[in-house]
mmCIF file of C-alpha atoms in Angstrom:
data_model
loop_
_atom_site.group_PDB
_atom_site.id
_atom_site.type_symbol
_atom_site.label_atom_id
_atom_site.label_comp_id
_atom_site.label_asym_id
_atom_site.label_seq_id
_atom_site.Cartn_x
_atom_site.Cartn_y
_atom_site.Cartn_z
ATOM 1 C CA UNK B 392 -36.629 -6.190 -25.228
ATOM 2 C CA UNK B 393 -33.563 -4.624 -24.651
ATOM 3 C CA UNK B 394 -32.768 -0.933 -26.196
ATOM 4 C CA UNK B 395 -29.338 -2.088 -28.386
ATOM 5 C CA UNK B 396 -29.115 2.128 -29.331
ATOM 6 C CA UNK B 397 -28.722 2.528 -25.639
ATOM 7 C CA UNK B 398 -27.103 -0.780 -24.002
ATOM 8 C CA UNK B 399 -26.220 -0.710 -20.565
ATOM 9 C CA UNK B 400 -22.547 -0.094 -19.727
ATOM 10 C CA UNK B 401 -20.861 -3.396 -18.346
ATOM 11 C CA UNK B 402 -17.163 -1.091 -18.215
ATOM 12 C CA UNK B 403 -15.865 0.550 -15.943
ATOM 13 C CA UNK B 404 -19.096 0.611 -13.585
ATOM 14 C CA UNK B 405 -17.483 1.070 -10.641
ATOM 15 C CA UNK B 406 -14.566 3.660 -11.950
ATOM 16 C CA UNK B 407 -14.835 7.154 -10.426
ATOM 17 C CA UNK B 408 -12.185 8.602 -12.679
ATOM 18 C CA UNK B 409 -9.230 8.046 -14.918
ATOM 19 C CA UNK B 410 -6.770 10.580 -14.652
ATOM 20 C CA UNK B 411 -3.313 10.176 -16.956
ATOM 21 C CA UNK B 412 -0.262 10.188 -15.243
ATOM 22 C CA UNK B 413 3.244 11.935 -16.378
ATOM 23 C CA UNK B 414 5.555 9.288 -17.732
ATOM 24 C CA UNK B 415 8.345 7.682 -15.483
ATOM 25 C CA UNK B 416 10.709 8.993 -18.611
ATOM 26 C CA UNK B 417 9.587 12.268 -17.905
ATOM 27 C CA UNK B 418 9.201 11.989 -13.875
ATOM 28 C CA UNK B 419 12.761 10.576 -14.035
ATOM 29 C CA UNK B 420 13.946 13.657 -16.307
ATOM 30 C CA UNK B 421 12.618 15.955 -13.882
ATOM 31 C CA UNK B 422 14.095 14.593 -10.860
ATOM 32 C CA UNK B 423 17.709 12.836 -12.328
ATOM 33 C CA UNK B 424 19.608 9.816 -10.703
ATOM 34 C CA UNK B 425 23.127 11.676 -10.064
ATOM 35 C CA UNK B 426 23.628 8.561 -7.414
ATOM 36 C CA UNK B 427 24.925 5.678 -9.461
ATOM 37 C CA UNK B 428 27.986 4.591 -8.057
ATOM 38 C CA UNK B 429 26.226 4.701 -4.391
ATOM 39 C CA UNK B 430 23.542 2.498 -5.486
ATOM 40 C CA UNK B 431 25.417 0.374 -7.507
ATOM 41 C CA UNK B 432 28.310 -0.665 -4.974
ATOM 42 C CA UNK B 433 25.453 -0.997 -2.280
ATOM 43 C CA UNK B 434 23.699 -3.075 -4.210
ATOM 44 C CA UNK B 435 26.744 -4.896 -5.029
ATOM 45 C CA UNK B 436 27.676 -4.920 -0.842
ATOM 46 C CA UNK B 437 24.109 -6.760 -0.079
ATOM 47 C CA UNK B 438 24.680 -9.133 -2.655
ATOM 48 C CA UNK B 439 28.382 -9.940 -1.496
ATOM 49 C CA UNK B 440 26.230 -10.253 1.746
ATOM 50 C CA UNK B 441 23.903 -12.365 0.798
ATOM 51 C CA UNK B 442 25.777 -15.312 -0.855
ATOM 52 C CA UNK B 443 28.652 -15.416 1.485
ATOM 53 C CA UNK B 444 31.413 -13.618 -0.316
ATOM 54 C CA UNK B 445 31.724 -11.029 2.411
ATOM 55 C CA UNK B 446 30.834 -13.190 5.728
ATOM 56 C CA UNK B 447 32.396 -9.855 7.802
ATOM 57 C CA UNK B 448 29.496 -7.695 7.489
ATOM 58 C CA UNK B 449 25.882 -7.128 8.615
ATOM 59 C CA UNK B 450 23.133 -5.474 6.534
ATOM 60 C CA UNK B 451 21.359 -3.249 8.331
ATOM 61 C CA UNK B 452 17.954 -1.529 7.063
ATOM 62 C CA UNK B 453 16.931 1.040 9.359
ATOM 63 C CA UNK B 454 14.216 3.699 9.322
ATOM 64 C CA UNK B 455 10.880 4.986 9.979
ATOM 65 C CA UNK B 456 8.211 2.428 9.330
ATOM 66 C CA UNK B 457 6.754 4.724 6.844
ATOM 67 C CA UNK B 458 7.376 8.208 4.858
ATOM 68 C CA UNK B 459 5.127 10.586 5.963
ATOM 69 C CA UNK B 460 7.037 14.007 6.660
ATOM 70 C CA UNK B 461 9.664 15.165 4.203
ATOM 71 C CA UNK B 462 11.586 17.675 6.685
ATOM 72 C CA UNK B 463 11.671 14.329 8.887
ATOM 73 C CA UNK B 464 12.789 12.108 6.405
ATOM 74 C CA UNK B 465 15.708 14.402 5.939
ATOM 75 C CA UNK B 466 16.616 15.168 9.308
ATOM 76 C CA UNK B 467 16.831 11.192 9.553
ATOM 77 C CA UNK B 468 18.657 10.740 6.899
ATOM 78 C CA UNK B 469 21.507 13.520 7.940
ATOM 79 C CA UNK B 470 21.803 11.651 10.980
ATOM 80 C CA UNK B 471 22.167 8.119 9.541
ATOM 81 C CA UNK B 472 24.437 9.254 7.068
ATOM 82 C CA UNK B 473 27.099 9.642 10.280
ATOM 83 C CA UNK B 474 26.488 6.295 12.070
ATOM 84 C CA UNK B 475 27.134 4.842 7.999
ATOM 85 C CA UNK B 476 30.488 6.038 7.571
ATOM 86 C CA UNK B 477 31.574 4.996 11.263
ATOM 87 C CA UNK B 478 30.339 1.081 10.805
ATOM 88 C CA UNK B 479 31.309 1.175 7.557
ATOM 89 C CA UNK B 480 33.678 -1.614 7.672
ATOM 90 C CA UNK B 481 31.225 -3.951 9.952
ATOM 91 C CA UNK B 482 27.850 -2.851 8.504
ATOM 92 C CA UNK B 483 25.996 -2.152 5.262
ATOM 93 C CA UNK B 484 23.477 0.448 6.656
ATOM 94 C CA UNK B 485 20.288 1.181 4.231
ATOM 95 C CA UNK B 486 17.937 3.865 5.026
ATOM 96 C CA UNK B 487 14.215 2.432 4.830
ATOM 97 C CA UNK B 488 12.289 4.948 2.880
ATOM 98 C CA UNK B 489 8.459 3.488 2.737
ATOM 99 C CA UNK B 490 5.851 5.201 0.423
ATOM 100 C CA UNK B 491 3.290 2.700 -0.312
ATOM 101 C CA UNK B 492 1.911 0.635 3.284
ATOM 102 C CA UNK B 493 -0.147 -2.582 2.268
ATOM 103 C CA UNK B 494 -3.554 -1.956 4.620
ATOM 104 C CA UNK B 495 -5.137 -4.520 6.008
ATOM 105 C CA UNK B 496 -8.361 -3.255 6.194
ATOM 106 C CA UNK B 497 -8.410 0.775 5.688
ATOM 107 C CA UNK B 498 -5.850 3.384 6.248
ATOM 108 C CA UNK B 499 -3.065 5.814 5.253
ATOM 109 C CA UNK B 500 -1.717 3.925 2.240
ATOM 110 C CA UNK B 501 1.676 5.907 1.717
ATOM 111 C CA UNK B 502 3.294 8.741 0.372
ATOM 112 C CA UNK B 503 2.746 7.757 -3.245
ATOM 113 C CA UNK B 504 -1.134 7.765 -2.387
ATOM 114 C CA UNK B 505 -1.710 10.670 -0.131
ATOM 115 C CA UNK B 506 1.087 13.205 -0.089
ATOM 116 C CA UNK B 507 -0.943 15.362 1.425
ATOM 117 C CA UNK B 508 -2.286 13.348 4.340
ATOM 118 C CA UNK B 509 -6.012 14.761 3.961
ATOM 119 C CA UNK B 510 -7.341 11.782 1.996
ATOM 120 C CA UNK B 511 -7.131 13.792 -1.390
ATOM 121 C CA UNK B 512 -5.170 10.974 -3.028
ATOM 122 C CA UNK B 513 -3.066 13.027 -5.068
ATOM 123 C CA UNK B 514 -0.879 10.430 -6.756
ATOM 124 C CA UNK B 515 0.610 12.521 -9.538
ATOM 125 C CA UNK B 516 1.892 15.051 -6.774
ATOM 126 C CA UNK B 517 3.017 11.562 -4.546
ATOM 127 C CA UNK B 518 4.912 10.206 -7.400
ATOM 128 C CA UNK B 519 6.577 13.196 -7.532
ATOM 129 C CA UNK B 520 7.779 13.754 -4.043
ATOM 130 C CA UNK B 521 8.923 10.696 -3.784
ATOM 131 C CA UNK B 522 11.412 10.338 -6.285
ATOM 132 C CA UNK B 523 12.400 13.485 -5.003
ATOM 133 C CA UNK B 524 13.229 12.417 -2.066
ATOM 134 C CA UNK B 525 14.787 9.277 -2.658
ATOM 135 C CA UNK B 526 17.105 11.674 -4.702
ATOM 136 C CA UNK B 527 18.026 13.915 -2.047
ATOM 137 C CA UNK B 528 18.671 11.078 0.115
ATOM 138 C CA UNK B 529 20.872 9.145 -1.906
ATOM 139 C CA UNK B 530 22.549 12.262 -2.368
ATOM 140 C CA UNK B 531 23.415 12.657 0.856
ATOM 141 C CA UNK B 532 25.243 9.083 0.851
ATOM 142 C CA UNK B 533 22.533 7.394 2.276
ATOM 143 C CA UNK B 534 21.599 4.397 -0.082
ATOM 144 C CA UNK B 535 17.358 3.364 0.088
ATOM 145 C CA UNK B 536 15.286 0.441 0.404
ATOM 146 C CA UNK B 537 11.401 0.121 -0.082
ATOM 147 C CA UNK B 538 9.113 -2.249 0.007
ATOM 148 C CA UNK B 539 7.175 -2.752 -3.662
ATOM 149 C CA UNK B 540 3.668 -2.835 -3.518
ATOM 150 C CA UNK B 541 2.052 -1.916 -6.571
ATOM 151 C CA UNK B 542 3.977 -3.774 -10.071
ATOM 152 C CA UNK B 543 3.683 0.230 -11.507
ATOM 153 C CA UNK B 544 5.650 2.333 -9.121
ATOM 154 C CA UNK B 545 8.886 0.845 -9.491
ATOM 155 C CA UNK B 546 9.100 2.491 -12.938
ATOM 156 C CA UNK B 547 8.956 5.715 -11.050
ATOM 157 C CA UNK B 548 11.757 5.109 -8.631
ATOM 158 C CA UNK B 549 13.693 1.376 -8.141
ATOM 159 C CA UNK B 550 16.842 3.091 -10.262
ATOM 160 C CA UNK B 551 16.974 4.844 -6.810
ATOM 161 C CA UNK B 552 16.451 2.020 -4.612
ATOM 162 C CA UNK B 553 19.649 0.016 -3.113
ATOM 163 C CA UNK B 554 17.656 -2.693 -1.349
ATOM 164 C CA UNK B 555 13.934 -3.890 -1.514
ATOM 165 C CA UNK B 556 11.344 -5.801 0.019
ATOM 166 C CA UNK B 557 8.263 -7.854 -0.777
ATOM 167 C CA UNK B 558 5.992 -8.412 2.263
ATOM 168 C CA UNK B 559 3.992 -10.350 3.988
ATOM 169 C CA UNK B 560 0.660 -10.020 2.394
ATOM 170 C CA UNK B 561 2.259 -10.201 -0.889
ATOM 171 C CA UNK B 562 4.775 -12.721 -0.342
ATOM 172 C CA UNK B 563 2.468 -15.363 -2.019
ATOM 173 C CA UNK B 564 1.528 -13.216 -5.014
ATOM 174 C CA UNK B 565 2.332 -14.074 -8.944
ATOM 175 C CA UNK B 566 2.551 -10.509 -9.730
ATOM 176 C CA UNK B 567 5.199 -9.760 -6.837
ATOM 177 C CA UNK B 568 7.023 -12.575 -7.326
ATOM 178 C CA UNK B 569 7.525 -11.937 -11.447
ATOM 179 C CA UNK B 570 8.386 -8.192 -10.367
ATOM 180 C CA UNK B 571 11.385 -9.238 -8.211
ATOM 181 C CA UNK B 572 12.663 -11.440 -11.036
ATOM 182 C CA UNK B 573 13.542 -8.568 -12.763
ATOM 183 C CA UNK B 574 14.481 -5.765 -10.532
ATOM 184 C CA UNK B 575 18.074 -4.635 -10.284
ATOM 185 C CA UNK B 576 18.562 -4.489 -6.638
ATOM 186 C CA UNK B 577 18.614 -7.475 -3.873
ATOM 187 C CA UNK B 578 15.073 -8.451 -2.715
ATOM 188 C CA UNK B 579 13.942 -9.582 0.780
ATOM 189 C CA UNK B 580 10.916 -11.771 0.375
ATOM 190 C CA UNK B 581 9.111 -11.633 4.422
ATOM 191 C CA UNK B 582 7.567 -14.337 5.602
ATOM 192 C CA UNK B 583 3.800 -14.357 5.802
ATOM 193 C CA UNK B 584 1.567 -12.725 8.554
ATOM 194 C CA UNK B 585 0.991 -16.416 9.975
ATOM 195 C CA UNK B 586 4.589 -16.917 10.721
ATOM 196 C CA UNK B 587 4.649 -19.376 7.099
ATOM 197 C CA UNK B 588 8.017 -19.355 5.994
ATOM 198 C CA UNK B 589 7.741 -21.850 3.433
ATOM 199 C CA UNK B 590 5.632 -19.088 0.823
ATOM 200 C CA UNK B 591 9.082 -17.069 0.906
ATOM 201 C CA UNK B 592 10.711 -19.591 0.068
ATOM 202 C CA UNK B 593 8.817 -20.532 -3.006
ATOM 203 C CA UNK B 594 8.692 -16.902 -3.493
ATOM 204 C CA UNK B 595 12.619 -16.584 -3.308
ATOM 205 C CA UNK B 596 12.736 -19.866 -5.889
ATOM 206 C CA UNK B 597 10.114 -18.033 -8.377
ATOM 207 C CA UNK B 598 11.777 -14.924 -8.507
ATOM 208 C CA UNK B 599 15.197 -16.348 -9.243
ATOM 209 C CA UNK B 600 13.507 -18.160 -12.853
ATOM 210 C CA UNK B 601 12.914 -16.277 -15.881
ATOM 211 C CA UNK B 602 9.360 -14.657 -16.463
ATOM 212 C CA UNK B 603 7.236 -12.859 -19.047
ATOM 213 C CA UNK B 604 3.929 -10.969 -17.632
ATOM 214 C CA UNK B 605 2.571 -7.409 -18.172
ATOM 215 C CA UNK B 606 4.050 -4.206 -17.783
ATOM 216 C CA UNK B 607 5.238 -0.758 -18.669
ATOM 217 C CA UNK B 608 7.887 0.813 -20.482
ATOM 218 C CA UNK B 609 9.175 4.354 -19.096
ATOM 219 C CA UNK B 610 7.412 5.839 -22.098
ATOM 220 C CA UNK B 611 4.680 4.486 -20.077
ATOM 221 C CA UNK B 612 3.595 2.340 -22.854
ATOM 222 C CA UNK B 613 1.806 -1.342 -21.967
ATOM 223 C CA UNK B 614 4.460 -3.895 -22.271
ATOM 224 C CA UNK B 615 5.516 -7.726 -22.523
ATOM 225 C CA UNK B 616 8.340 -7.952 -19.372
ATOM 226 C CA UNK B 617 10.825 -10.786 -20.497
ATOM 227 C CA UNK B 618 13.150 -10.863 -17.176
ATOM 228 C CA UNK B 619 15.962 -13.813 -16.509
ATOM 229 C CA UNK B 620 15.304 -13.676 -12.906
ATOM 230 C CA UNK B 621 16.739 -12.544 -9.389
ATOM 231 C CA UNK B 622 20.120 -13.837 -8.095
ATOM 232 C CA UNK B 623 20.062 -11.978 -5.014
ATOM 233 C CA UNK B 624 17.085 -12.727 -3.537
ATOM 234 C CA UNK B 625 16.943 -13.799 0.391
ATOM 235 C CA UNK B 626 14.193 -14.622 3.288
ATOM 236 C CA UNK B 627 13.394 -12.320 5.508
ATOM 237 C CA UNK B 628 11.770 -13.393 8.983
ATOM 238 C CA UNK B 629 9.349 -11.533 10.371
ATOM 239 C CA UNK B 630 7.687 -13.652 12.814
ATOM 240 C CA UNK B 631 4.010 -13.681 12.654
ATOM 241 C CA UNK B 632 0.317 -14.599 14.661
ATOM 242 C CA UNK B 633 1.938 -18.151 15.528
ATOM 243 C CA UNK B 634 5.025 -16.530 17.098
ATOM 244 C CA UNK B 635 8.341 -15.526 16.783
ATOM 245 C CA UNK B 636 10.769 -16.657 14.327
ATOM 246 C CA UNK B 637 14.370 -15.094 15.493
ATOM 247 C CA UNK B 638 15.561 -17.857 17.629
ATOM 248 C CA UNK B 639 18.369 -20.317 16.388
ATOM 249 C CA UNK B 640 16.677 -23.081 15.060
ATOM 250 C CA UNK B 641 13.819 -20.737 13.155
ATOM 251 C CA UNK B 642 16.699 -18.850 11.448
ATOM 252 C CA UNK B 643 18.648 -22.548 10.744
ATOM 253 C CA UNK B 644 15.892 -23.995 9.462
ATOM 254 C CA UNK B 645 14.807 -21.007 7.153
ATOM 255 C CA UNK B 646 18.462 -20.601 6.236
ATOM 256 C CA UNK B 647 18.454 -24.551 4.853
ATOM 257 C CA UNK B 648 15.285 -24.093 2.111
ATOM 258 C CA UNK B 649 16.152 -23.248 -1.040
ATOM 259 C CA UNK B 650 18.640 -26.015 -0.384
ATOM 260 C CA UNK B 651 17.115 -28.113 -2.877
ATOM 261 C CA UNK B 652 16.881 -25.658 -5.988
ATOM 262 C CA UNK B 653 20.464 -24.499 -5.527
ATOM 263 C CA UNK B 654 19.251 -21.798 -3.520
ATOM 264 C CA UNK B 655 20.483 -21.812 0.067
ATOM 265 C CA UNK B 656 20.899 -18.359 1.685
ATOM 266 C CA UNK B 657 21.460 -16.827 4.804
ATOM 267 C CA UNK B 658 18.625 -14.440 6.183
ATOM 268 C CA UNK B 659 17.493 -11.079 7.451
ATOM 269 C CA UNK B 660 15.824 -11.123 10.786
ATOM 270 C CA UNK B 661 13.138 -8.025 11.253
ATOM 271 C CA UNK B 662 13.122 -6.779 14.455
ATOM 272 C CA UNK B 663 9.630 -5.614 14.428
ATOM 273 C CA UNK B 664 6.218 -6.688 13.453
ATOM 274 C CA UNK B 665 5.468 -10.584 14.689
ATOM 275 C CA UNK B 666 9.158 -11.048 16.210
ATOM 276 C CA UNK B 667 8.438 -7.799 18.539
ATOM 277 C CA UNK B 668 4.422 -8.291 18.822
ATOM 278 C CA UNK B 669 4.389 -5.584 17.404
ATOM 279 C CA UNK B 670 5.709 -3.502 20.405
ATOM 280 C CA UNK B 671 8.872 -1.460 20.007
ATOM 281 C CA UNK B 672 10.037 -1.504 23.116
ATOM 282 C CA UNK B 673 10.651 -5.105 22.437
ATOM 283 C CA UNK B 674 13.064 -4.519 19.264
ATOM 284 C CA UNK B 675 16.381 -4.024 20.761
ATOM 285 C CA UNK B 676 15.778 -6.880 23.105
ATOM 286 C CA UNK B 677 14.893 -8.938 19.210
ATOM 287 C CA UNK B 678 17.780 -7.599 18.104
ATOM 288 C CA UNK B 679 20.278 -8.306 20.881
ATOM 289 C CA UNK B 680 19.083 -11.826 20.756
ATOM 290 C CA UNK B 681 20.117 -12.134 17.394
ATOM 291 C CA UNK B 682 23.371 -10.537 17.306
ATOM 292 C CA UNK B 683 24.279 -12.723 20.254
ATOM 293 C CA UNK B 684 24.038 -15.594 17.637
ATOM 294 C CA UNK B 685 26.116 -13.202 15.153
ATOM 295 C CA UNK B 686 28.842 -13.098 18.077
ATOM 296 C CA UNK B 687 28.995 -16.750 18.308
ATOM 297 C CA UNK B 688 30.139 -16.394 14.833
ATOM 298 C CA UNK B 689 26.768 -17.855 12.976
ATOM 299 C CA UNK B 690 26.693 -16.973 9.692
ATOM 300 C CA UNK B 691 23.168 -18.097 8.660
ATOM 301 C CA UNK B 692 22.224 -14.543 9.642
ATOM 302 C CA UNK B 693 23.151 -11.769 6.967
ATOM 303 C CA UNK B 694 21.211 -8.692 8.506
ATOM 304 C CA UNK B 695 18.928 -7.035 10.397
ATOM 305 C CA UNK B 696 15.566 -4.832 10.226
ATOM 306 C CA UNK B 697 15.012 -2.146 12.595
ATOM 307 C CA UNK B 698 11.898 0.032 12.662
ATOM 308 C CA UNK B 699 13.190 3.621 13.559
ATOM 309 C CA UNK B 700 12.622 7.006 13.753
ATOM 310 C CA UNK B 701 13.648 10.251 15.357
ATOM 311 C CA UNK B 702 11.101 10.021 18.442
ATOM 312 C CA UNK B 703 9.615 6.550 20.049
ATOM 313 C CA UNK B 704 6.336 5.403 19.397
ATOM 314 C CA UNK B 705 3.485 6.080 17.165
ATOM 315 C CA UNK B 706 0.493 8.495 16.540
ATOM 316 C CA UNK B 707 -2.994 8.459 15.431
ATOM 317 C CA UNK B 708 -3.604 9.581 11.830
ATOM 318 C CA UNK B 709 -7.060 11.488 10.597
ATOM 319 C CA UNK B 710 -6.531 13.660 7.197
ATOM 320 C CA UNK B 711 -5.714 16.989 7.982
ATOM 321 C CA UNK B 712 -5.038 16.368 11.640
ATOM 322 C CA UNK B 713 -1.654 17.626 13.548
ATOM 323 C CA UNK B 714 0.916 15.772 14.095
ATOM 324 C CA UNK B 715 4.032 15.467 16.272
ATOM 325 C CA UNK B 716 7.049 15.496 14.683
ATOM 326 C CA UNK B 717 9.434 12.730 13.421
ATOM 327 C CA UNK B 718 6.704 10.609 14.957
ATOM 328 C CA UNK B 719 5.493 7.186 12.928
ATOM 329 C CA UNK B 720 2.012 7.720 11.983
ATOM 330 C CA UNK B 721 1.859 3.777 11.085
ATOM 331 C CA UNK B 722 4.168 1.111 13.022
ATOM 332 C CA UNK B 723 5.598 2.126 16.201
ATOM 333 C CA UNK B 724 9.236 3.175 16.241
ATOM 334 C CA UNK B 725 11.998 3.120 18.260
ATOM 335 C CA UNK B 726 13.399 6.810 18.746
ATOM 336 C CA UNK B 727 16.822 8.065 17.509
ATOM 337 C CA UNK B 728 19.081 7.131 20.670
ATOM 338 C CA UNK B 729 17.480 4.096 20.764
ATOM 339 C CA UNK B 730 18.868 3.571 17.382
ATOM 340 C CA UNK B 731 22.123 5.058 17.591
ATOM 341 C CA UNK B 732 22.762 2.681 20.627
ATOM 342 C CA UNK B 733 21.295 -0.258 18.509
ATOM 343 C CA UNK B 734 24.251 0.225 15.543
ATOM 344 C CA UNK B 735 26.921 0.445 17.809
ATOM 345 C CA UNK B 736 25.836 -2.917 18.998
ATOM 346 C CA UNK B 737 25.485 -4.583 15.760
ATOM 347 C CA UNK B 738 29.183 -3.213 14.779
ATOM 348 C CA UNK B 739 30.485 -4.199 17.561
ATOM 349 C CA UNK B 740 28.955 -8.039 17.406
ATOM 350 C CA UNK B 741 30.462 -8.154 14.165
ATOM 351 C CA UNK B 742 34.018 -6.942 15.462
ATOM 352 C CA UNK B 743 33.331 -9.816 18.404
ATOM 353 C CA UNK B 744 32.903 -12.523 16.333
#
C-alpha cells in the first residue's frame, strides 16, 4: 500500500534547478535600442530584396559562425562597418552575430548558454551580454542577423536583429515555424541537413499564415501569441549529406516552390556548411560560382551567406581552455582578407550584370 502522506514525486524528477530570470522589459531597459532607423530601413532593404522590388542589390550576411569573444566581435564589426558603406549601393551587408548553436550531439551551445566558456551555463549573465552587444554593434552602423533557436530568447533581443534565420535542424519544427510568423524582421528558413528543400518550403508557407501558440510577454508573463504571419520570408540553401545545392537548376527549382501558395521567392545561397563540405577553403570558390549566375543577370538569387571571421579556420573548444584570437571555436571560417576580397566580388557582379 502506497504512503498517500508521502507520495512519490512524478514533477520535475529530472530538474536540477529553477533559477528566475530578469524580465526582457527590464533586460531591454538596461541595455536600450537607440538603433531604430538602422534596423528598420535594413529590414525594409531585405524585404525590397526579397520580393523583387529592388532586383539591383545582393544581401549579404557575413560573420563569424558563432559569438564567442566580445573584443572579437567588435573588432569585426569596426571592420565590416567600412566594406558596408563602400557596397552600399550594390549590397545589403548584415553582420551575423550567433549566440545560440543547435548541437548535434554535445557541445558549446552559444553565448546565451555559456558566456563564460567553462561550462558554468550562466544564462542570466549570457542574456545579458548579448543584447549588449547586439547594441554596440548596431550602433556602430552595422545591422545583425541570428539564427533563433530557442522560441524564448527572441524576447531578449529580435528588436535588435535586422535579419534572421531558422536552420536546418529546426526547419521542420511547429514551434519555429509559428515563431517566424510573427517576428518583425525577414526570415531565412535553411534547408535541412539532408539537402531536403521541400521542409523550407512548407516552412516558408507556414510561417507566412496566421498562428496562435504559447509564449511570453516582456513582463515575462506566459502568453497566448496571436501573429498574422511572415511576408518576408525566403529559402535559404544550404546544401546538405546528399550534396550541393548552389548550382543553377538547384537554385531554379527552389526559387519556383511556393509557386503554388502565392509564394514564389528568390533565394539565399550559404556558402558554407553542405554547399562547402563543410571546408572553408571551398567558400569563395561556392560563392564565385554563384555570383557568376548573378553576372549573367539571374535574379532567382537574392543573397549570399558567408562564414567569416578575422583569422581562417577553426579551434578546439574545452571550458576554460586558451584560445587564439578572432578564431571560430565552432564552424571553420574564412579569415578577414579572405572576406574583404569576397565583397568586392559580390559588388562588383552586381555592377556587371
Amino acid at each position: 500500500m502506497s504512503d498517500i502522506t508521502n507520495p512519490r514525486p512524478v514533477e520535475d524528477t529530472h530538474v536540477r534547478e529553477l533559477l528566475p530570470l530578469h524580465t526582457p522589459r527590464r533586460v531591454k531597459q538596461r541595455h536600450p535600442n537607440r538603433s531604430h532607423e538602422l534596423i528598420a530601413n535594413t529590414r525594409s532593404a531585405i524585404a525590397d530584396v526579397v520580393h523583387g522590388r529592388d532586383d539591383h542589390r545582393l544581401v549579404v550576411v557575413v560573420g563569424p559562425c558563432s559569438i564567442h569573444d566580445v573584443e572579437a566581435a567588435y573588432d569585426y564589426a569596426h571592420r565590416l562597418v567600412e566594406l558596408r558603406g563602400r557596397y552600399e549601393d550594390e549590397l545589403v551587408v548584415v553582420m551575423r552575430t550567433y549566440f545560440e548553436k543547435p548541437r548535434t550531439t554535445v557541445g558549446w551551445t552559444g553565448l546565451v548558454y555559456d558566456p563564460q566558456l567553462d561550462g558554468s551555463e550562466d544564462i542570466p549573465t549570457g542574456i545579458d551580454v548579448s543584447r549588449s552587444l547586439l547594441v554596440g554593434i548596431n550602433e556602430l552602423g552595422v545591422p545583425c542577423a541570428v539564427e533563433l533557436l530557442d522560441p524564448i530568447t527572441p524576447q531578449y533581443y529580435a528588436d535588435l536583429v535586422s535579419w534572421a534565420a531558422i536552420g536546418a535542424r529546426t526547419v521542420e519544427s511547429q514551434v519555429h515555424r509559428q515563431l517566424a510568423s510573427g517576428l518583425s524582421m525577414p526570415v531565412g528558413f535553411k534547408n535541412a541537413t539532408d539537402g531536403r528543400v521541400k521542409v523550407a518550403a512548407q516552412a516558408m508557407e507556414a510561417s507566412a499564415r496566421q498562428h496562435s501558440f504559447f509564449g511570453i510577454t516582456t513582463d515575462g508573463e506566459v502568453a497566448m501569441v496571436r501573429t498574422s504571419g511572415n511576408p518576408d520570408v525566403h529559402i535559404v540553401l544550404r546544401g546538405g549529406t546528399s550534396g550541393t545545392n548552389y548550382d543553377a537548376a538547384s537554385i531554379d527549382a527552389a526559387a519556383s516552390m511556393g509557386a503554388d501558395q502565392g509564394i514564389e521567392r528568390s533565394v539565399m545561397v550559404d556558402c558554407s556548411h553542405g554547399n562547402s563540405s563543410k571546408d572553408h577553403r571551398r567558400q569563395t570558390g561556392v560563392a564565385q560560382t554563384v555570383l557568376d549566375q548573378v553576372r549573367d543577370g539571374d535574379r532567382r538569387i537574392m543573397g549570399l551567406m558567408i562564414e567569416s571571421h578575422l583569422s581562417a579556420g577553426r579551434q578546439d573548444w574545452q571550458p576554460n581552455s586558451e584560445l587564439a584570437y578572432g578564431v571560430s571555436i565552432t564552424d571553420a571560417c574564412i579569415g578577414w582578407d579572405e572576406t574583404a576580397e569576397l565583397l568586392d566580388a559580390c559588388a562588383a557582379a552586381v555592377k556587371g550584370r
